[in-house]
PDB file of C-alpha atoms and ligand atoms in Angstrom:
ATOM      1  CA  UNK A 747    -124.418 -31.110  49.138  1.00 58.00           C
ATOM      2  CA  UNK A 748    -124.321 -33.493  45.606  1.00 67.00           C
ATOM      3  CA  UNK A 749    -120.772 -34.433  45.198  1.00 80.00           C
ATOM      4  CA  UNK A 750    -120.111 -35.769  41.332  1.00 83.00           C
ATOM      5  CA  UNK A 751    -120.527 -39.396  40.826  1.00 88.00           C
ATOM      6  CA  UNK A 752    -122.109 -40.151  43.788  1.00 91.00           C
ATOM      7  CA  UNK A 753    -125.125 -42.653  42.848  1.00 93.00           C
ATOM      8  CA  UNK A 754    -126.706 -43.255  46.100  1.00 95.00           C
ATOM      9  CA  UNK A 755    -126.277 -43.337  49.536  1.00 97.00           C
ATOM     10  CA  UNK A 756    -125.604 -46.642  51.031  1.00 98.00           C
ATOM     11  CA  UNK A 757    -125.633 -46.002  54.862  1.00 98.00           C
ATOM     12  CA  UNK A 758    -125.978 -42.627  56.114  1.00 98.00           C
ATOM     13  CA  UNK A 759    -123.777 -41.114  58.934  1.00 98.00           C
ATOM     14  CA  UNK A 760    -126.052 -41.932  61.553  1.00 98.00           C
ATOM     15  CA  UNK A 761    -126.349 -45.490  60.834  1.00 98.00           C
ATOM     16  CA  UNK A 762    -122.817 -45.811  60.663  1.00 98.00           C
ATOM     17  CA  UNK A 763    -122.175 -44.017  63.521  1.00 98.00           C
ATOM     18  CA  UNK A 764    -125.014 -46.675  65.373  1.00 98.00           C
ATOM     19  CA  UNK A 765    -123.638 -49.866  63.795  1.00 98.00           C
ATOM     20  CA  UNK A 766    -119.758 -48.726  65.229  1.00 98.00           C
ATOM     21  CA  UNK A 767    -121.143 -48.155  68.453  1.00 98.00           C
ATOM     22  CA  UNK A 768    -123.006 -51.717  68.333  1.00 98.00           C
ATOM     23  CA  UNK A 769    -119.777 -53.651  67.145  1.00 98.00           C
ATOM     24  CA  UNK A 770    -117.392 -51.383  69.966  1.00 98.00           C
ATOM     25  CA  UNK A 771    -120.103 -52.421  72.473  1.00 98.00           C
ATOM     26  CA  UNK A 772    -119.074 -55.984  71.146  1.00 98.00           C
ATOM     27  CA  UNK A 773    -115.371 -55.650  71.104  1.00 98.00           C
ATOM     28  CA  UNK A 774    -115.351 -54.104  74.727  1.00 98.00           C
ATOM     29  CA  UNK A 775    -117.647 -57.071  76.109  1.00 98.00           C
ATOM     30  CA  UNK A 776    -115.199 -59.566  74.258  1.00 98.00           C
ATOM     31  CA  UNK A 777    -112.349 -58.482  75.389  1.00 98.00           C
ATOM     32  CA  UNK A 778    -112.899 -56.475  78.651  1.00 97.00           C
ATOM     33  CA  UNK A 779    -110.317 -56.986  81.321  1.00 97.00           C
ATOM     34  CA  UNK A 780    -107.437 -56.999  79.054  1.00 96.00           C
ATOM     35  CA  UNK A 781    -105.795 -54.000  76.819  1.00 97.00           C
ATOM     36  CA  UNK A 782    -106.649 -54.529  73.187  1.00 98.00           C
ATOM     37  CA  UNK A 783    -104.547 -53.105  70.990  1.00 98.00           C
ATOM     38  CA  UNK A 784    -105.959 -51.755  67.040  1.00 98.00           C
ATOM     39  CA  UNK A 785    -104.201 -52.346  64.104  1.00 98.00           C
ATOM     40  CA  UNK A 786    -105.302 -49.860  61.276  1.00 98.00           C
ATOM     41  CA  UNK A 787    -104.789 -50.661  57.778  1.00 97.00           C
ATOM     42  CA  UNK A 788    -103.397 -47.466  55.859  1.00 97.00           C
ATOM     43  CA  UNK A 789    -104.888 -45.820  54.192  1.00 96.00           C
ATOM     44  CA  UNK A 790    -108.744 -46.637  53.946  1.00 97.00           C
ATOM     45  CA  UNK A 791    -109.122 -47.780  58.162  1.00 98.00           C
ATOM     46  CA  UNK A 792    -108.032 -44.492  59.816  1.00 98.00           C
ATOM     47  CA  UNK A 793    -111.657 -42.805  59.879  1.00 98.00           C
ATOM     48  CA  UNK A 794    -113.126 -46.012  61.391  1.00 98.00           C
ATOM     49  CA  UNK A 795    -110.312 -47.284  63.540  1.00 98.00           C
ATOM     50  CA  UNK A 796    -110.468 -43.801  65.009  1.00 98.00           C
ATOM     51  CA  UNK A 797    -114.267 -44.249  65.195  1.00 98.00           C
ATOM     52  CA  UNK A 798    -113.978 -47.477  66.910  1.00 98.00           C
ATOM     53  CA  UNK A 799    -111.367 -46.433  69.262  1.00 98.00           C
ATOM     54  CA  UNK A 800    -113.149 -43.434  70.693  1.00 98.00           C
ATOM     55  CA  UNK A 801    -116.578 -45.886  70.922  1.00 98.00           C
ATOM     56  CA  UNK A 802    -114.538 -49.133  72.992  1.00 98.00           C
ATOM     57  CA  UNK A 803    -114.753 -49.116  76.644  1.00 98.00           C
ATOM     58  CA  UNK A 804    -112.036 -50.434  77.445  1.00 98.00           C
ATOM     59  CA  UNK A 805    -107.869 -49.582  77.159  1.00 98.00           C
ATOM     60  CA  UNK A 806    -106.862 -49.333  73.434  1.00 98.00           C
ATOM     61  CA  UNK A 807    -103.359 -48.666  72.078  1.00 98.00           C
ATOM     62  CA  UNK A 808    -103.360 -48.378  68.271  1.00 98.00           C
ATOM     63  CA  UNK A 809    -100.632 -48.524  66.225  1.00 98.00           C
ATOM     64  CA  UNK A 810    -100.862 -48.761  61.919  1.00 98.00           C
ATOM     65  CA  UNK A 811     -99.043 -50.656  58.844  1.00 98.00           C
ATOM     66  CA  UNK A 812     -99.362 -50.201  54.908  1.00 97.00           C
ATOM     67  CA  UNK A 813     -99.083 -52.493  51.995  1.00 93.00           C
ATOM     68  CA  UNK A 814     -98.775 -52.323  48.729  1.00 88.00           C
ATOM     69  CA  UNK A 815    -100.374 -53.991  46.535  1.00 75.00           C
ATOM     70  CA  UNK A 816     -98.299 -55.131  43.181  1.00 66.00           C
ATOM     71  CA  UNK A 817     -99.871 -53.528  40.434  1.00 52.00           C
ATOM     72  CA  UNK A 818    -102.424 -51.145  42.248  1.00 50.00           C
ATOM     73  CA  UNK A 819    -105.641 -52.998  43.615  1.00 52.00           C
ATOM     74  CA  UNK A 820    -108.244 -50.788  41.348  1.00 51.00           C
ATOM     75  CA  UNK A 821    -106.250 -52.290  38.112  1.00 45.00           C
ATOM     76  CA  UNK A 822    -106.648 -55.734  38.680  1.00 50.00           C
ATOM     77  CA  UNK A 823    -103.434 -56.761  40.615  1.00 51.00           C
ATOM     78  CA  UNK A 824    -102.134 -59.929  40.592  1.00 57.00           C
ATOM     79  CA  UNK A 825    -103.986 -61.916  43.428  1.00 60.00           C
ATOM     80  CA  UNK A 826    -102.209 -62.143  46.691  1.00 60.00           C
ATOM     81  CA  UNK A 827     -99.091 -60.040  45.569  1.00 73.00           C
ATOM     82  CA  UNK A 828     -99.071 -58.148  48.537  1.00 81.00           C
ATOM     83  CA  UNK A 829     -96.409 -57.043  50.988  1.00 87.00           C
ATOM     84  CA  UNK A 830     -96.188 -54.804  53.870  1.00 92.00           C
ATOM     85  CA  UNK A 831     -94.328 -51.114  52.845  1.00 94.00           C
ATOM     86  CA  UNK A 832     -94.601 -49.639  56.441  1.00 96.00           C
ATOM     87  CA  UNK A 833     -94.642 -51.861  59.151  1.00 97.00           C
ATOM     88  CA  UNK A 834     -95.738 -51.550  62.986  1.00 98.00           C
ATOM     89  CA  UNK A 835     -94.115 -49.299  65.584  1.00 98.00           C
ATOM     90  CA  UNK A 836     -94.001 -52.023  68.092  1.00 98.00           C
ATOM     91  CA  UNK A 837     -94.234 -55.460  68.853  1.00 98.00           C
ATOM     92  CA  UNK A 838     -97.577 -57.239  69.411  1.00 98.00           C
ATOM     93  CA  UNK A 839     -96.473 -60.316  71.096  1.00 98.00           C
ATOM     94  CA  UNK A 840     -98.571 -61.352  73.954  1.00 98.00           C
ATOM     95  CA  UNK A 841    -101.033 -58.788  72.756  1.00 98.00           C
ATOM     96  CA  UNK A 842    -104.670 -59.176  72.046  1.00 98.00           C
ATOM     97  CA  UNK A 843    -104.771 -57.422  68.497  1.00 98.00           C
ATOM     98  CA  UNK A 844    -107.591 -56.401  66.528  1.00 98.00           C
ATOM     99  CA  UNK A 845    -106.680 -56.071  62.474  1.00 98.00           C
ATOM    100  CA  UNK A 846    -108.908 -52.770  61.873  1.00 98.00           C
ATOM    101  CA  UNK A 847    -110.094 -52.750  57.734  1.00 98.00           C
ATOM    102  CA  UNK A 848    -112.476 -50.543  56.332  1.00 98.00           C
ATOM    103  CA  UNK A 849    -113.139 -53.570  53.538  1.00 98.00           C
ATOM    104  CA  UNK A 850    -112.645 -56.929  52.543  1.00 98.00           C
ATOM    105  CA  UNK A 851    -112.791 -58.036  49.306  1.00 97.00           C
ATOM    106  CA  UNK A 852    -110.644 -60.560  47.711  1.00 96.00           C
ATOM    107  CA  UNK A 853    -109.482 -61.349  50.971  1.00 96.00           C
ATOM    108  CA  UNK A 854    -105.862 -61.556  49.831  1.00 95.00           C
ATOM    109  CA  UNK A 855    -104.758 -58.399  51.868  1.00 95.00           C
ATOM    110  CA  UNK A 856    -106.622 -59.715  55.089  1.00 96.00           C
ATOM    111  CA  UNK A 857    -105.346 -63.289  54.782  1.00 96.00           C
ATOM    112  CA  UNK A 858    -101.574 -61.579  54.135  1.00 95.00           C
ATOM    113  CA  UNK A 859    -101.485 -59.645  57.206  1.00 96.00           C
ATOM    114  CA  UNK A 860    -102.694 -62.127  59.605  1.00 97.00           C
ATOM    115  CA  UNK A 861    -100.439 -64.792  58.382  1.00 96.00           C
ATOM    116  CA  UNK A 862     -97.755 -61.964  58.849  1.00 96.00           C
ATOM    117  CA  UNK A 863     -98.738 -60.570  62.427  1.00 97.00           C
ATOM    118  CA  UNK A 864     -99.618 -64.571  63.694  1.00 98.00           C
ATOM    119  CA  UNK A 865     -95.825 -65.232  63.078  1.00 97.00           C
ATOM    120  CA  UNK A 866     -95.176 -62.248  65.835  1.00 98.00           C
ATOM    121  CA  UNK A 867     -97.063 -64.276  68.817  1.00 98.00           C
ATOM    122  CA  UNK A 868     -99.952 -62.130  69.958  1.00 98.00           C
ATOM    123  CA  UNK A 869    -102.090 -63.882  72.460  1.00 98.00           C
ATOM    124  CA  UNK A 870    -104.720 -63.135  69.886  1.00 98.00           C
ATOM    125  CA  UNK A 871    -105.789 -61.947  66.868  1.00 98.00           C
ATOM    126  CA  UNK A 872    -108.757 -61.008  65.077  1.00 98.00           C
ATOM    127  CA  UNK A 873    -110.491 -59.205  61.969  1.00 98.00           C
ATOM    128  CA  UNK A 874    -113.116 -56.350  62.253  1.00 98.00           C
ATOM    129  CA  UNK A 875    -113.953 -54.822  58.964  1.00 98.00           C
ATOM    130  CA  UNK A 876    -116.411 -51.590  58.085  1.00 98.00           C
ATOM    131  CA  UNK A 877    -117.736 -53.014  55.015  1.00 98.00           C
ATOM    132  CA  UNK A 878    -117.301 -56.805  53.944  1.00 98.00           C
ATOM    133  CA  UNK A 879    -117.785 -57.722  50.429  1.00 98.00           C
ATOM    134  CA  UNK A 880    -118.256 -61.635  50.278  1.00 98.00           C
ATOM    135  CA  UNK A 881    -119.833 -61.303  46.865  1.00 98.00           C
ATOM    136  CA  UNK A 882    -115.995 -60.567  45.752  1.00 97.00           C
ATOM    137  CA  UNK A 883    -114.013 -63.408  48.114  1.00 97.00           C
ATOM    138  CA  UNK A 884    -111.635 -65.270  46.797  1.00 97.00           C
ATOM    139  CA  UNK A 885    -109.864 -66.501  49.738  1.00 97.00           C
ATOM    140  CA  UNK A 886    -111.800 -67.241  52.768  1.00 97.00           C
ATOM    141  CA  UNK A 887    -110.250 -65.157  55.930  1.00 98.00           C
ATOM    142  CA  UNK A 888    -112.174 -65.126  59.224  1.00 98.00           C
ATOM    143  CA  UNK A 889    -114.170 -62.111  60.050  1.00 98.00           C
ATOM    144  CA  UNK A 890    -115.113 -61.581  63.475  1.00 98.00           C
ATOM    145  CA  UNK A 891    -116.301 -58.102  63.698  1.00 98.00           C
ATOM    146  CA  UNK A 892    -117.827 -56.316  60.720  1.00 98.00           C
ATOM    147  CA  UNK A 893    -120.642 -53.485  60.302  1.00 98.00           C
ATOM    148  CA  UNK A 894    -121.987 -54.047  57.038  1.00 98.00           C
ATOM    149  CA  UNK A 895    -122.295 -56.145  54.410  1.00 98.00           C
ATOM    150  CA  UNK A 896    -122.268 -54.367  50.806  1.00 98.00           C
ATOM    151  CA  UNK A 897    -123.447 -55.369  47.386  1.00 96.00           C
ATOM    152  CA  UNK A 898    -120.721 -55.665  44.592  1.00 97.00           C
ATOM    153  CA  UNK A 899    -120.763 -51.751  43.699  1.00 96.00           C
ATOM    154  CA  UNK A 900    -118.015 -49.432  43.967  1.00 96.00           C
ATOM    155  CA  UNK A 901    -118.117 -47.802  47.678  1.00 98.00           C
ATOM    156  CA  UNK A 902    -116.636 -44.298  48.448  1.00 97.00           C
ATOM    157  CA  UNK A 903    -116.709 -42.561  51.945  1.00 98.00           C
ATOM    158  CA  UNK A 904    -115.729 -43.564  55.546  1.00 98.00           C
ATOM    159  CA  UNK A 905    -112.574 -44.072  54.150  1.00 98.00           C
ATOM    160  CA  UNK A 906    -113.051 -45.605  50.968  1.00 98.00           C
ATOM    161  CA  UNK A 907    -112.046 -43.302  47.977  1.00 97.00           C
ATOM    162  CA  UNK A 908    -111.996 -42.507  44.429  1.00 95.00           C
ATOM    163  CA  UNK A 909    -108.970 -41.329  43.150  1.00 94.00           C
ATOM    164  CA  UNK A 910    -108.009 -40.647  46.998  1.00 95.00           C
ATOM    165  CA  UNK A 911    -110.614 -38.202  47.097  1.00 95.00           C
ATOM    166  CA  UNK A 912    -113.695 -38.941  49.599  1.00 96.00           C
ATOM    167  CA  UNK A 913    -112.243 -40.550  52.200  1.00 97.00           C
ATOM    168  CA  UNK A 914    -113.616 -38.175  54.428  1.00 97.00           C
ATOM    169  CA  UNK A 915    -117.490 -38.706  53.994  1.00 97.00           C
ATOM    170  CA  UNK A 916    -119.306 -39.447  57.305  1.00 98.00           C
ATOM    171  CA  UNK A 917    -121.699 -41.745  54.632  1.00 98.00           C
ATOM    172  CA  UNK A 918    -121.082 -44.849  52.463  1.00 98.00           C
ATOM    173  CA  UNK A 919    -122.324 -44.484  48.946  1.00 98.00           C
ATOM    174  CA  UNK A 920    -122.243 -45.986  45.463  1.00 97.00           C
ATOM    175  CA  UNK A 921    -119.817 -44.160  43.373  1.00 94.00           C
ATOM    176  CA  UNK A 922    -120.394 -43.985  39.458  1.00 90.00           C
ATOM    177  CA  UNK A 923    -117.632 -42.357  37.823  1.00 84.00           C
ATOM    178  CA  UNK A 924    -119.690 -41.756  34.860  1.00 84.00           C
ATOM    179  CA  UNK A 925    -122.279 -39.774  36.307  1.00 74.00           C
ATOM    180  CA  UNK A 926    -122.114 -36.093  36.693  1.00 64.00           C
TER     181      UNK A 926
HETATM  182  C1  PRP B 620    -108.405 -52.071  50.300  1.00 56.20           C
HETATM  183  C2  PRP B 620    -108.527 -52.215  51.983  1.00 56.20           C
HETATM  184  C3  PRP B 620    -108.043 -53.586  52.459  1.00 56.20           C
HETATM  185  C4  PRP B 620    -108.010 -53.819  50.638  1.00 56.20           C
HETATM  186  C5  PRP B 620    -109.012 -55.140  50.675  1.00 56.20           C
HETATM  187  O1  PRP B 620    -107.309 -51.155  50.392  1.00 56.20           O
HETATM  188  O2  PRP B 620    -108.405 -51.035  52.617  1.00 56.20           O
HETATM  189  O3  PRP B 620    -106.834 -53.310  52.368  1.00 56.20           O
HETATM  190  O4  PRP B 620    -108.076 -52.912  49.897  1.00 56.20           O
HETATM  191  O5  PRP B 620    -109.036 -55.740  49.407  1.00 56.20           O
HETATM  192  P1  PRP B 620    -109.044 -57.225  49.290  1.00 56.20           P
HETATM  193  O6  PRP B 620    -109.635 -58.000  50.337  1.00 56.20           O
HETATM  194  O7  PRP B 620    -109.031 -57.419  47.761  1.00 56.20           O
HETATM  195  O8  PRP B 620    -107.315 -57.665  49.346  1.00 56.20           O
HETATM  196  P2  PRP B 620    -106.476 -50.391  49.115  1.00 56.20           P
HETATM  197  O9  PRP B 620    -105.697 -51.120  48.423  1.00 56.20           O
HETATM  198  O10 PRP B 620    -108.030 -49.774  48.113  1.00 56.20           O
HETATM  199  O11 PRP B 620    -106.024 -49.427  49.786  1.00 56.20           O
HETATM  200  P3  PRP B 620    -106.117 -47.860  50.676  1.00 56.20           P
HETATM  201  O12 PRP B 620    -106.729 -48.717  51.817  1.00 56.20           O
HETATM  202  O13 PRP B 620    -105.248 -46.799  51.022  1.00 56.20           O
HETATM  203  O14 PRP B 620    -107.485 -47.429  50.012  1.00 56.20           O
END
């Protein structure tokens, strides 16, 4: 089915699934012998976090937080103006924590969350993202695991939305809202 506004598929569902398996294997190898807590940033990371958790073969816990970006992400918010809108349900002290994102763009969200979470004394703290749009980076953040680097285009699917739609697509596609 061709959906309105979809210009081209960047990564097919098979490619996404294969890459998630590879990254999950890397994560399992790195943390083997420990429990791992995956922290998802709502809402975009939900689909990726679930796929990752299913593919990791060491014990995992999951928790979620939500952030608010003043002015809204799509409307060119004031850079760095981020706050926690929904906090984690449980402490992370002495735990191995992996922050899971669907996409890292400017890096402001990740930088803010790393600072906030580091203050809670985890045993370790890493970052895993499905998509990395380094061309838009404004602040440098350490990315420990990433599935794909993407060009400077508006993308949807695998958790990423256009007006809250298309998050549930199993593939990643370039969106052009002007295209019928
Ligand atoms: C996206 C993404 C990251 C953030 C990355 O969230 O999930 O949290 O933007 O952008 P940055 O690197 O420029 O800070 P978004 O605000 O679109 O919310 P959503 O996950 O609910 O779609």
